[in-house]
CSV table of N, CA, C and O in Angstrom, one decimal:
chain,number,residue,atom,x,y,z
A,5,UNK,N,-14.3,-23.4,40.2
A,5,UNK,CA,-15.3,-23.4,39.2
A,5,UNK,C,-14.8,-24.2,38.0
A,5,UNK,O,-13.6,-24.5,37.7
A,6,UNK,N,-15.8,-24.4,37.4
A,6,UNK,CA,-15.5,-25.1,36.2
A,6,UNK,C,-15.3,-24.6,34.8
A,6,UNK,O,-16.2,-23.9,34.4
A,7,UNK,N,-14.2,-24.9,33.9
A,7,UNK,CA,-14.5,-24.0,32.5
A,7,UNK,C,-14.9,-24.3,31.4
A,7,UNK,O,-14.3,-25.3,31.2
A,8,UNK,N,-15.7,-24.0,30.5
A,8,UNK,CA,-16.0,-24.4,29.6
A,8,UNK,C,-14.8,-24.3,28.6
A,8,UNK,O,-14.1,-23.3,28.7
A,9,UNK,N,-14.6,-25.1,27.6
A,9,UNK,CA,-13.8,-24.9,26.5
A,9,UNK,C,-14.0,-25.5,25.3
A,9,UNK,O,-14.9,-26.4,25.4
A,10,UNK,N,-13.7,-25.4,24.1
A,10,UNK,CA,-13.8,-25.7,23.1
A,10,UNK,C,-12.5,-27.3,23.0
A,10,UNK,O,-11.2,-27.3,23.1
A,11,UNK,N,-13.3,-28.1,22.7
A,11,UNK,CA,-11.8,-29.7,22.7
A,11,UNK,C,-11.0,-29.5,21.3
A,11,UNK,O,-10.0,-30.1,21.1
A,12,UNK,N,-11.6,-28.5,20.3
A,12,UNK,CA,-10.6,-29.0,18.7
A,12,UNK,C,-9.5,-28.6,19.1
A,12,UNK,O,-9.3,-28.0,20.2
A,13,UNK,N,-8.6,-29.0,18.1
A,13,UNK,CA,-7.4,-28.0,18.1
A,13,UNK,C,-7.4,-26.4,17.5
A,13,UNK,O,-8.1,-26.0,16.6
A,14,UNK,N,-6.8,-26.0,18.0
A,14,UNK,CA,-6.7,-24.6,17.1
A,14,UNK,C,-6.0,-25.0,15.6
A,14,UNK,O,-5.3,-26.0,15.6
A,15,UNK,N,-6.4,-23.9,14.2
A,15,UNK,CA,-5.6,-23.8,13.3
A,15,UNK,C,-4.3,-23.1,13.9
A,15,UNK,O,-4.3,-22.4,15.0
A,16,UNK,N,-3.2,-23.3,13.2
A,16,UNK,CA,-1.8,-22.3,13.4
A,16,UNK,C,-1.7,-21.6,12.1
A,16,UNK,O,-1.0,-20.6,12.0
A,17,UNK,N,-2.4,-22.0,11.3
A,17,UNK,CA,-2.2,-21.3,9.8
A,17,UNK,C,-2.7,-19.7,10.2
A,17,UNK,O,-3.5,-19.4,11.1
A,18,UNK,N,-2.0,-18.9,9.4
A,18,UNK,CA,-2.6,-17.3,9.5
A,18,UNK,C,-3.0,-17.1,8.2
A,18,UNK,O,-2.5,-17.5,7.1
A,19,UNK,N,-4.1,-16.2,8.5
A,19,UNK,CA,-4.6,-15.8,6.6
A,19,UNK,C,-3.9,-14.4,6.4
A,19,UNK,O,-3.5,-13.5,7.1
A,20,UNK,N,-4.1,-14.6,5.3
A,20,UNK,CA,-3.2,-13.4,4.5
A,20,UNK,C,-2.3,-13.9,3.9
A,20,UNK,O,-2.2,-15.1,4.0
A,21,UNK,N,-1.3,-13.3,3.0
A,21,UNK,CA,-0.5,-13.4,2.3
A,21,UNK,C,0.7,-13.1,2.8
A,21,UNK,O,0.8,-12.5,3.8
A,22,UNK,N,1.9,-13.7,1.7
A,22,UNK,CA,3.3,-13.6,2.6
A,22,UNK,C,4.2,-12.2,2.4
A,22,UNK,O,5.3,-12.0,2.8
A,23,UNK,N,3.5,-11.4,1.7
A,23,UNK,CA,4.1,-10.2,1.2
A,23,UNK,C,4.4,-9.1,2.1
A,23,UNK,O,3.4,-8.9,3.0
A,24,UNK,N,5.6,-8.0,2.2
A,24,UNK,CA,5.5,-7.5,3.2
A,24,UNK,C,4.2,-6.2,3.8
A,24,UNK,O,4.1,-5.1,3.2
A,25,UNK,N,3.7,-6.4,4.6
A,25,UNK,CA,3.3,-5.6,5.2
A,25,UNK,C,1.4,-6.0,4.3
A,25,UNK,O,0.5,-5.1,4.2
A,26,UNK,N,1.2,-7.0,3.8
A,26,UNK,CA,0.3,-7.3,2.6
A,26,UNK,C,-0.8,-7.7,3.9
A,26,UNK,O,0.0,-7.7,4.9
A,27,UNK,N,-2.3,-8.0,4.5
A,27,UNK,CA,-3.2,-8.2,4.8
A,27,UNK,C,-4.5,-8.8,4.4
A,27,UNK,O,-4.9,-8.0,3.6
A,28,UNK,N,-5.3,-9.8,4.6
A,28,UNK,CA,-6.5,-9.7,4.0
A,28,UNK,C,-6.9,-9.5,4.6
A,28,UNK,O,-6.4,-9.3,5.7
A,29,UNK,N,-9.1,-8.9,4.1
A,29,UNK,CA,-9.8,-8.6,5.1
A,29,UNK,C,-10.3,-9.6,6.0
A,29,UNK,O,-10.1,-10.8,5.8
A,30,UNK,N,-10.8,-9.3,6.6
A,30,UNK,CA,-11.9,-10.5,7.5
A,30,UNK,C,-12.7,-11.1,6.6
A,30,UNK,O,-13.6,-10.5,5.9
A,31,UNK,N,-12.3,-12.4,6.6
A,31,UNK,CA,-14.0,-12.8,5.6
A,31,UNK,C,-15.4,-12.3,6.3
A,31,UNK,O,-16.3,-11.9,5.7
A,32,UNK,N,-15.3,-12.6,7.6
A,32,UNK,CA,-16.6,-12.3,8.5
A,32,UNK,C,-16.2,-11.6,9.9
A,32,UNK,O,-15.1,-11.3,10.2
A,33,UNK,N,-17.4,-11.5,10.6
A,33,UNK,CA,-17.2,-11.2,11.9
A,33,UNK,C,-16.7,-12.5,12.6
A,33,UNK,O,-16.2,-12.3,13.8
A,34,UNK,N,-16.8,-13.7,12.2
A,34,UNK,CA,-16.1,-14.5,12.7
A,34,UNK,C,-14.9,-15.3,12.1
A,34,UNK,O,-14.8,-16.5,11.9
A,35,UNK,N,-14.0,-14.0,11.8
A,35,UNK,CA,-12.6,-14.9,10.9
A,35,UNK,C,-11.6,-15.1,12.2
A,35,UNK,O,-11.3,-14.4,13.2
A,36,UNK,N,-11.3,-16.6,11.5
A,36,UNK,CA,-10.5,-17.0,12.7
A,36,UNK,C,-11.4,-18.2,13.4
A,36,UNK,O,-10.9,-19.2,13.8
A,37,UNK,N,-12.9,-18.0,13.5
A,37,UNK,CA,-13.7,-19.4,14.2
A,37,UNK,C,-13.3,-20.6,13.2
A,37,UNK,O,-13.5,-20.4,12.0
A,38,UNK,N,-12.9,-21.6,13.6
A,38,UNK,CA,-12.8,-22.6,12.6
A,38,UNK,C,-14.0,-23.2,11.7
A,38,UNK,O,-15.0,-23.6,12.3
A,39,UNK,N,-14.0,-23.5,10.2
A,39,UNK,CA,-15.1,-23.4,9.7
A,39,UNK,C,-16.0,-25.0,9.4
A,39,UNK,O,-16.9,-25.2,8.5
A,40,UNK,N,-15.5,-25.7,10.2
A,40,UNK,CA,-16.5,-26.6,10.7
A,40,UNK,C,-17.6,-26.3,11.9
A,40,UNK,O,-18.5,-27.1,12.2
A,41,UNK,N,-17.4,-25.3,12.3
A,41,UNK,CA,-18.4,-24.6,13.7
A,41,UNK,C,-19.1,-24.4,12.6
A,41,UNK,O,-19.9,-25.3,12.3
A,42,UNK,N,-19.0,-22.9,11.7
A,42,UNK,CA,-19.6,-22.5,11.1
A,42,UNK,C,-20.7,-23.5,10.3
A,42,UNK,O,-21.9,-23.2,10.1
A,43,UNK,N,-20.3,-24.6,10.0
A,43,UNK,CA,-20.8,-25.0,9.0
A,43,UNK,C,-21.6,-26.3,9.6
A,43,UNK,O,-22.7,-26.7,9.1
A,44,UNK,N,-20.9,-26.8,10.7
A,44,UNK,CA,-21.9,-27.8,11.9
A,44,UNK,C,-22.9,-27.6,12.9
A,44,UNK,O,-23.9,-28.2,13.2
A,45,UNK,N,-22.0,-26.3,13.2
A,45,UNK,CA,-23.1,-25.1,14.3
A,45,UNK,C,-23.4,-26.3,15.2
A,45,UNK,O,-24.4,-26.6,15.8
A,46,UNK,N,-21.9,-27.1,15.1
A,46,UNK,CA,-21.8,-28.3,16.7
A,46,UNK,C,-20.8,-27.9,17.4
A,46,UNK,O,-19.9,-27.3,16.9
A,47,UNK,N,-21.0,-28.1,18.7
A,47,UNK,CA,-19.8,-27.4,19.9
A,47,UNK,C,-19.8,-28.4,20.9
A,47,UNK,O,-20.6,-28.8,21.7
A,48,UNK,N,-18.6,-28.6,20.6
A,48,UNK,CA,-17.8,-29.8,22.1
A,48,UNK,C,-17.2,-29.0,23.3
A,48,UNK,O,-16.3,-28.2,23.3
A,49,UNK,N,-18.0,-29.6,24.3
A,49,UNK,CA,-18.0,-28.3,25.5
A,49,UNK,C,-16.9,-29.8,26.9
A,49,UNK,O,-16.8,-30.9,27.5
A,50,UNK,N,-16.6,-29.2,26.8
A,50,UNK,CA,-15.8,-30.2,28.6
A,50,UNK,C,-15.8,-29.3,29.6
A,50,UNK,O,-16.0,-28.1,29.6
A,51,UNK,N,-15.3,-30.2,30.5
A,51,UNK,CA,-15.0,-29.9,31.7
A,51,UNK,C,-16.4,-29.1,32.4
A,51,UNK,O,-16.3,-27.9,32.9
A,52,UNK,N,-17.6,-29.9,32.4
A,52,UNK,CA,-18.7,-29.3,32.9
A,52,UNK,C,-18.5,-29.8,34.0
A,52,UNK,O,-17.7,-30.6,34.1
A,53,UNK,N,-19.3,-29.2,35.1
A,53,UNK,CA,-19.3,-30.3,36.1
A,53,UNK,C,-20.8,-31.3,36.1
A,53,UNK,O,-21.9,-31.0,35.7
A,54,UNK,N,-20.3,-32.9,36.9
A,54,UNK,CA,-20.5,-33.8,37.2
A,54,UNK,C,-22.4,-33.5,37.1
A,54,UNK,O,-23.1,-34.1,36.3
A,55,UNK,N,-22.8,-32.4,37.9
A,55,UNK,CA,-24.0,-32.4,38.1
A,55,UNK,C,-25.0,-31.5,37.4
A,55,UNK,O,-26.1,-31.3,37.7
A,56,UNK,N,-24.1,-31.1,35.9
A,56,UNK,CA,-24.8,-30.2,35.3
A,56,UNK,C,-26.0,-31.1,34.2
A,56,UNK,O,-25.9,-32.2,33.7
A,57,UNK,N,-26.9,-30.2,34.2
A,57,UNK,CA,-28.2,-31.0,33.2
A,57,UNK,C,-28.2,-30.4,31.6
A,57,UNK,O,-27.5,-29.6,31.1
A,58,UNK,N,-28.8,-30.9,31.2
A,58,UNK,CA,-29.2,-30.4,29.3
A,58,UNK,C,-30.2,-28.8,29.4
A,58,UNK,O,-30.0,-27.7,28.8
A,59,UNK,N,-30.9,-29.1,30.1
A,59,UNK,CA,-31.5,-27.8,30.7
A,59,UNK,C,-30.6,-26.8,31.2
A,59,UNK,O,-30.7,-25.7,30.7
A,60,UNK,N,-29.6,-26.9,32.2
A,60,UNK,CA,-28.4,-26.1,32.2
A,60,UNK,C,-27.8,-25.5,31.4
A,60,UNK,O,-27.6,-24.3,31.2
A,61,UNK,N,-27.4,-26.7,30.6
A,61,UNK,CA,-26.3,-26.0,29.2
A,61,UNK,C,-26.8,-25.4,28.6
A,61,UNK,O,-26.4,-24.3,28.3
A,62,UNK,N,-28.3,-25.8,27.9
A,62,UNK,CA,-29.5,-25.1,26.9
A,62,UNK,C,-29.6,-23.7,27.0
A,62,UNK,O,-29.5,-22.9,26.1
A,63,UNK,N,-30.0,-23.2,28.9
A,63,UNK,CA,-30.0,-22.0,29.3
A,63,UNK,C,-28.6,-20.8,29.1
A,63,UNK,O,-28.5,-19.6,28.7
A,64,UNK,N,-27.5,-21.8,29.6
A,64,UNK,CA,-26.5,-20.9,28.9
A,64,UNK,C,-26.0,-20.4,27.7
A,64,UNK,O,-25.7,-19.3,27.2
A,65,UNK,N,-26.0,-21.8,27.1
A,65,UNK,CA,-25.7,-21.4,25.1
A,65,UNK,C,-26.7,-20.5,24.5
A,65,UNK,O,-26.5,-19.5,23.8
A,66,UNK,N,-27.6,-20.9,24.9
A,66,UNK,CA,-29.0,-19.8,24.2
A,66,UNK,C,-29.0,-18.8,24.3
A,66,UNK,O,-30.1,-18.3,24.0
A,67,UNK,N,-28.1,-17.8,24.8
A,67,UNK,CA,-28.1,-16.5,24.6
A,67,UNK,C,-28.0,-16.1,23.6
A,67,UNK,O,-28.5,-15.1,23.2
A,68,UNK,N,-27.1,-17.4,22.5
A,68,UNK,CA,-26.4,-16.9,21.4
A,68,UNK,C,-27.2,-17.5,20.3
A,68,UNK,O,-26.7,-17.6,19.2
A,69,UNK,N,-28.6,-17.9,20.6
A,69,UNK,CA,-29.1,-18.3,19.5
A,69,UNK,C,-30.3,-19.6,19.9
A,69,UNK,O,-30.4,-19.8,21.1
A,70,UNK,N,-31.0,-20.3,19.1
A,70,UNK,CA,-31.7,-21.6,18.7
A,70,UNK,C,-30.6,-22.1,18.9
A,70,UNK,O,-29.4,-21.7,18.7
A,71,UNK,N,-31.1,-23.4,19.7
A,71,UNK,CA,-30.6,-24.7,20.2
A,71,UNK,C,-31.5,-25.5,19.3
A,71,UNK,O,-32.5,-25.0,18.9
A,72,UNK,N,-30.9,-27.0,18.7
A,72,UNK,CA,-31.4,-27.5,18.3
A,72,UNK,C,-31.1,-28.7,19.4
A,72,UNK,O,-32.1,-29.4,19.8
A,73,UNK,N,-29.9,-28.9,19.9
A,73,UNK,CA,-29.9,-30.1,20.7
A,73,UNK,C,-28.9,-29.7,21.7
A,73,UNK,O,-28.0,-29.0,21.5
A,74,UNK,N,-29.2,-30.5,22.9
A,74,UNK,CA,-27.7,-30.9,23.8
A,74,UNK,C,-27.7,-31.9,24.1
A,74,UNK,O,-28.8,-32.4,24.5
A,75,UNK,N,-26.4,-32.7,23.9
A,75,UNK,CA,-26.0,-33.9,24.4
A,75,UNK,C,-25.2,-34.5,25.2
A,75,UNK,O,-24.1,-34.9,24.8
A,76,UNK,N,-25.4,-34.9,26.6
A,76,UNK,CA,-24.5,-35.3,27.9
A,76,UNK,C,-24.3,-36.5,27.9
A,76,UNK,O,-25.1,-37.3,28.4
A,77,UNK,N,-23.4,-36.9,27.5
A,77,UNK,CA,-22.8,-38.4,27.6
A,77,UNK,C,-23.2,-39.2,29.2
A,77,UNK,O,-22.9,-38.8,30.3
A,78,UNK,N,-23.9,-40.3,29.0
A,78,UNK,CA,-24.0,-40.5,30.5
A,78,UNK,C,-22.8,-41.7,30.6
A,78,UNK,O,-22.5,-42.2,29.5
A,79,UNK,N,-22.2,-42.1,32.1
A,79,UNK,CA,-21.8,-43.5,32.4
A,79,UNK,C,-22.7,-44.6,32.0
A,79,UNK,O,-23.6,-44.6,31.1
A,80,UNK,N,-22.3,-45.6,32.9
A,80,UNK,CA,-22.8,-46.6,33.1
A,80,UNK,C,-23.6,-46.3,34.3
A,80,UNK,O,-24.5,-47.2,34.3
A,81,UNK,N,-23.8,-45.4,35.3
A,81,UNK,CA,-24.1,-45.9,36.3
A,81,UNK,C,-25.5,-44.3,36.2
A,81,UNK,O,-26.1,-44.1,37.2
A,82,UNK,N,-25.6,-43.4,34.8
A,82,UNK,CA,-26.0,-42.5,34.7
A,82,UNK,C,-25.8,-41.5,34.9
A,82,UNK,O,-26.6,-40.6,35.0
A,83,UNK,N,-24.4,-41.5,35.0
A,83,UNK,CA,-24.0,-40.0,35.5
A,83,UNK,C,-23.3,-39.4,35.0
A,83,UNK,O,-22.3,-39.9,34.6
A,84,UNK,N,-23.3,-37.8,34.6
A,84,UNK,CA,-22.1,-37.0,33.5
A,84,UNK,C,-21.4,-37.1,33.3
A,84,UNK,O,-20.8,-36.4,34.0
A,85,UNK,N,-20.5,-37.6,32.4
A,85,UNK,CA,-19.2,-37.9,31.6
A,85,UNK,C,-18.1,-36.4,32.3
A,85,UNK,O,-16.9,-36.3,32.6
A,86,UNK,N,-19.1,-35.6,32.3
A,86,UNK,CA,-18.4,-34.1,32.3
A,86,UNK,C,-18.1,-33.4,30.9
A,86,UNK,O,-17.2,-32.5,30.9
A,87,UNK,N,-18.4,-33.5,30.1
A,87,UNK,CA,-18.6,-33.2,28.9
A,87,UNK,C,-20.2,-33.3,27.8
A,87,UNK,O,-21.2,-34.0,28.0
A,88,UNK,N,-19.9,-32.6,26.8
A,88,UNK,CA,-21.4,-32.7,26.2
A,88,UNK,C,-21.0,-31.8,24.6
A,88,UNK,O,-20.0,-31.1,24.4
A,89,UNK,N,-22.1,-32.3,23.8
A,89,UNK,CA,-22.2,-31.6,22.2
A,89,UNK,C,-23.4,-30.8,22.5
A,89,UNK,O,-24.5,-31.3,23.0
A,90,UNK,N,-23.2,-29.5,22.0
A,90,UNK,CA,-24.4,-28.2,21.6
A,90,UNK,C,-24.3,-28.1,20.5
A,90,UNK,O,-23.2,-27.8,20.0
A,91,UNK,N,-25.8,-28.1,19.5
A,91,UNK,CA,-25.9,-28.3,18.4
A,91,UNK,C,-26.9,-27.0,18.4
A,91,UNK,O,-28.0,-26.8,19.0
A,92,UNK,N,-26.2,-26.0,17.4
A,92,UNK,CA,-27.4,-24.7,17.6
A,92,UNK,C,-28.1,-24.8,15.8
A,92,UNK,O,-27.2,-25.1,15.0
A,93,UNK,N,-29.0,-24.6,15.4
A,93,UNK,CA,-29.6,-24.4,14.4
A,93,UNK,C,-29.0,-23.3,13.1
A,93,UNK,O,-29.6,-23.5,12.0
A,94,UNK,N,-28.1,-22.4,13.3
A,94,UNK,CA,-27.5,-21.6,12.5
A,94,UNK,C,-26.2,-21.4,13.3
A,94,UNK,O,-26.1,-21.1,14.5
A,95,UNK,N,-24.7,-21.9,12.0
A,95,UNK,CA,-23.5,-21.9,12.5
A,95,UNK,C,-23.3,-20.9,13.0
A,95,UNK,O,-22.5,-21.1,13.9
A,96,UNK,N,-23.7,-19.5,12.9
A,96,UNK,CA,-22.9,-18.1,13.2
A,96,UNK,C,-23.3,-18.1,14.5
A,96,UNK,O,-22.5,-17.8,15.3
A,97,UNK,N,-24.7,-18.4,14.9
A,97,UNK,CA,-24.7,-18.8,16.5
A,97,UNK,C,-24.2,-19.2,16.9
A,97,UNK,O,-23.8,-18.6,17.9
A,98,UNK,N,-23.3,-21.0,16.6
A,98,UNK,CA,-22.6,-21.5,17.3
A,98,UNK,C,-21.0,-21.0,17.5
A,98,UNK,O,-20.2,-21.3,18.4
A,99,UNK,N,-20.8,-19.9,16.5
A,99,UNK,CA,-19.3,-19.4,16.4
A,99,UNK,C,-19.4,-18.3,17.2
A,99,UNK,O,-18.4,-17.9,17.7
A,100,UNK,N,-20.3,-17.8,17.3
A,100,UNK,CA,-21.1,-16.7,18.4
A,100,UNK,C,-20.5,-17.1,19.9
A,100,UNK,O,-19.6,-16.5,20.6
A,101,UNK,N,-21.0,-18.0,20.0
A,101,UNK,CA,-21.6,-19.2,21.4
A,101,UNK,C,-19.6,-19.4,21.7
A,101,UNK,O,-19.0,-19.0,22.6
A,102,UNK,N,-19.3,-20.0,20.6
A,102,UNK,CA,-17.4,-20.4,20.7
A,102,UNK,C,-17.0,-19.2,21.1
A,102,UNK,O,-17.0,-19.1,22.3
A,103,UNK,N,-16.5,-17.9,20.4
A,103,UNK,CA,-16.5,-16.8,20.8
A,103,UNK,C,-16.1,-15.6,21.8
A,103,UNK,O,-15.3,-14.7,21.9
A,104,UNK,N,-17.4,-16.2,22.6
A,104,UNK,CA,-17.8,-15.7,23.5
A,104,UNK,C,-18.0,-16.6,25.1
A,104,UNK,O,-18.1,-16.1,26.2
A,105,UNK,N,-17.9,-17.8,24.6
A,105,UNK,CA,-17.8,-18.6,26.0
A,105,UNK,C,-16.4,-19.8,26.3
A,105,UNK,O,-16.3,-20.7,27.2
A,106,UNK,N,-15.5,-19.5,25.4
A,106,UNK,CA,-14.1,-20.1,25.0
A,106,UNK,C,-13.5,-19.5,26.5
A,106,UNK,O,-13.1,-18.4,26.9
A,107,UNK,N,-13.6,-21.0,27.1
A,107,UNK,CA,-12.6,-20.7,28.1
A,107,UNK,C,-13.1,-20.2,29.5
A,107,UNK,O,-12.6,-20.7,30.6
A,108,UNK,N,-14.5,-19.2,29.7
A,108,UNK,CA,-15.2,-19.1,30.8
A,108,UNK,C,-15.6,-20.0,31.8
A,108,UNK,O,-15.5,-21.2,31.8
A,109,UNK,N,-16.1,-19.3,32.5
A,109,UNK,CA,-16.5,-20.1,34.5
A,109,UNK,C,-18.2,-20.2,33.9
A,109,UNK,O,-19.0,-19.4,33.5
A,110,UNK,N,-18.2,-21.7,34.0
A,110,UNK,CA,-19.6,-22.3,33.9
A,110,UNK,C,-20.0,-22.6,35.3
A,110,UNK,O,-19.0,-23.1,35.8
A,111,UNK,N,-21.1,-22.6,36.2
A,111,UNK,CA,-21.5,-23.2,36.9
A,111,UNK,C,-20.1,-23.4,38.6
A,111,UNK,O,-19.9,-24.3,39.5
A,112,UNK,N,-19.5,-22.3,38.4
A,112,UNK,CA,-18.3,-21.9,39.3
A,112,UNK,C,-18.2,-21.3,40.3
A,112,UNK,O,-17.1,-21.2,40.8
């Protein structure tokens, strides 16, 4: 099967302070999603497979919210790159969508 994954890098930075045993709180239910999701509510998905459609991906992400778009890179010859951009209409969806499908069996 195939996995979906998120292409950024991870941050390494940790939040909080350097003091002993010191913490902050969670800014959100999504501390820790990086805050261009939040704020792009764009998601670079790979490793789809060859034969997957926009209607595919649409059906899966949308659990987590409005879709505003999906984007499948085609070849030259029209065929799946194997990768694609999901653009959901509110970031917390798309950090939702990151989340919860970081790393799972798409279409597997």
């Amino acid at each position: 099967g195939e996995q979906v994954k998120d292409g950024r890098a991870k941050s390494s930075a940790k939040s909080g302070t350097k003091g002993k045993g010191m913490k902050t709180a969670p800014k959100s239910k999504h501390d820790g999603v990086e805050e261009d999701v939040l704020v792009s509510a764009r998601l670079f998905v790979r490793n789809l497979p060859y034969t997957v459609t926009e209607q595919d991906v649409e059906a899966h992400f949308g659990k987590f919210g409005e879709i505003s778009d999906v984007h499948l890179p085609l070849d030259a010859v029209k065929k799946s790159k194997g990768f694609g951009f999901v653009t959901f209409v509110v970031g917390e969806d798309a950090a939702s969508a990151l989340e919860g499908l970081d790393k799972t069996i798409f279409q597997g």
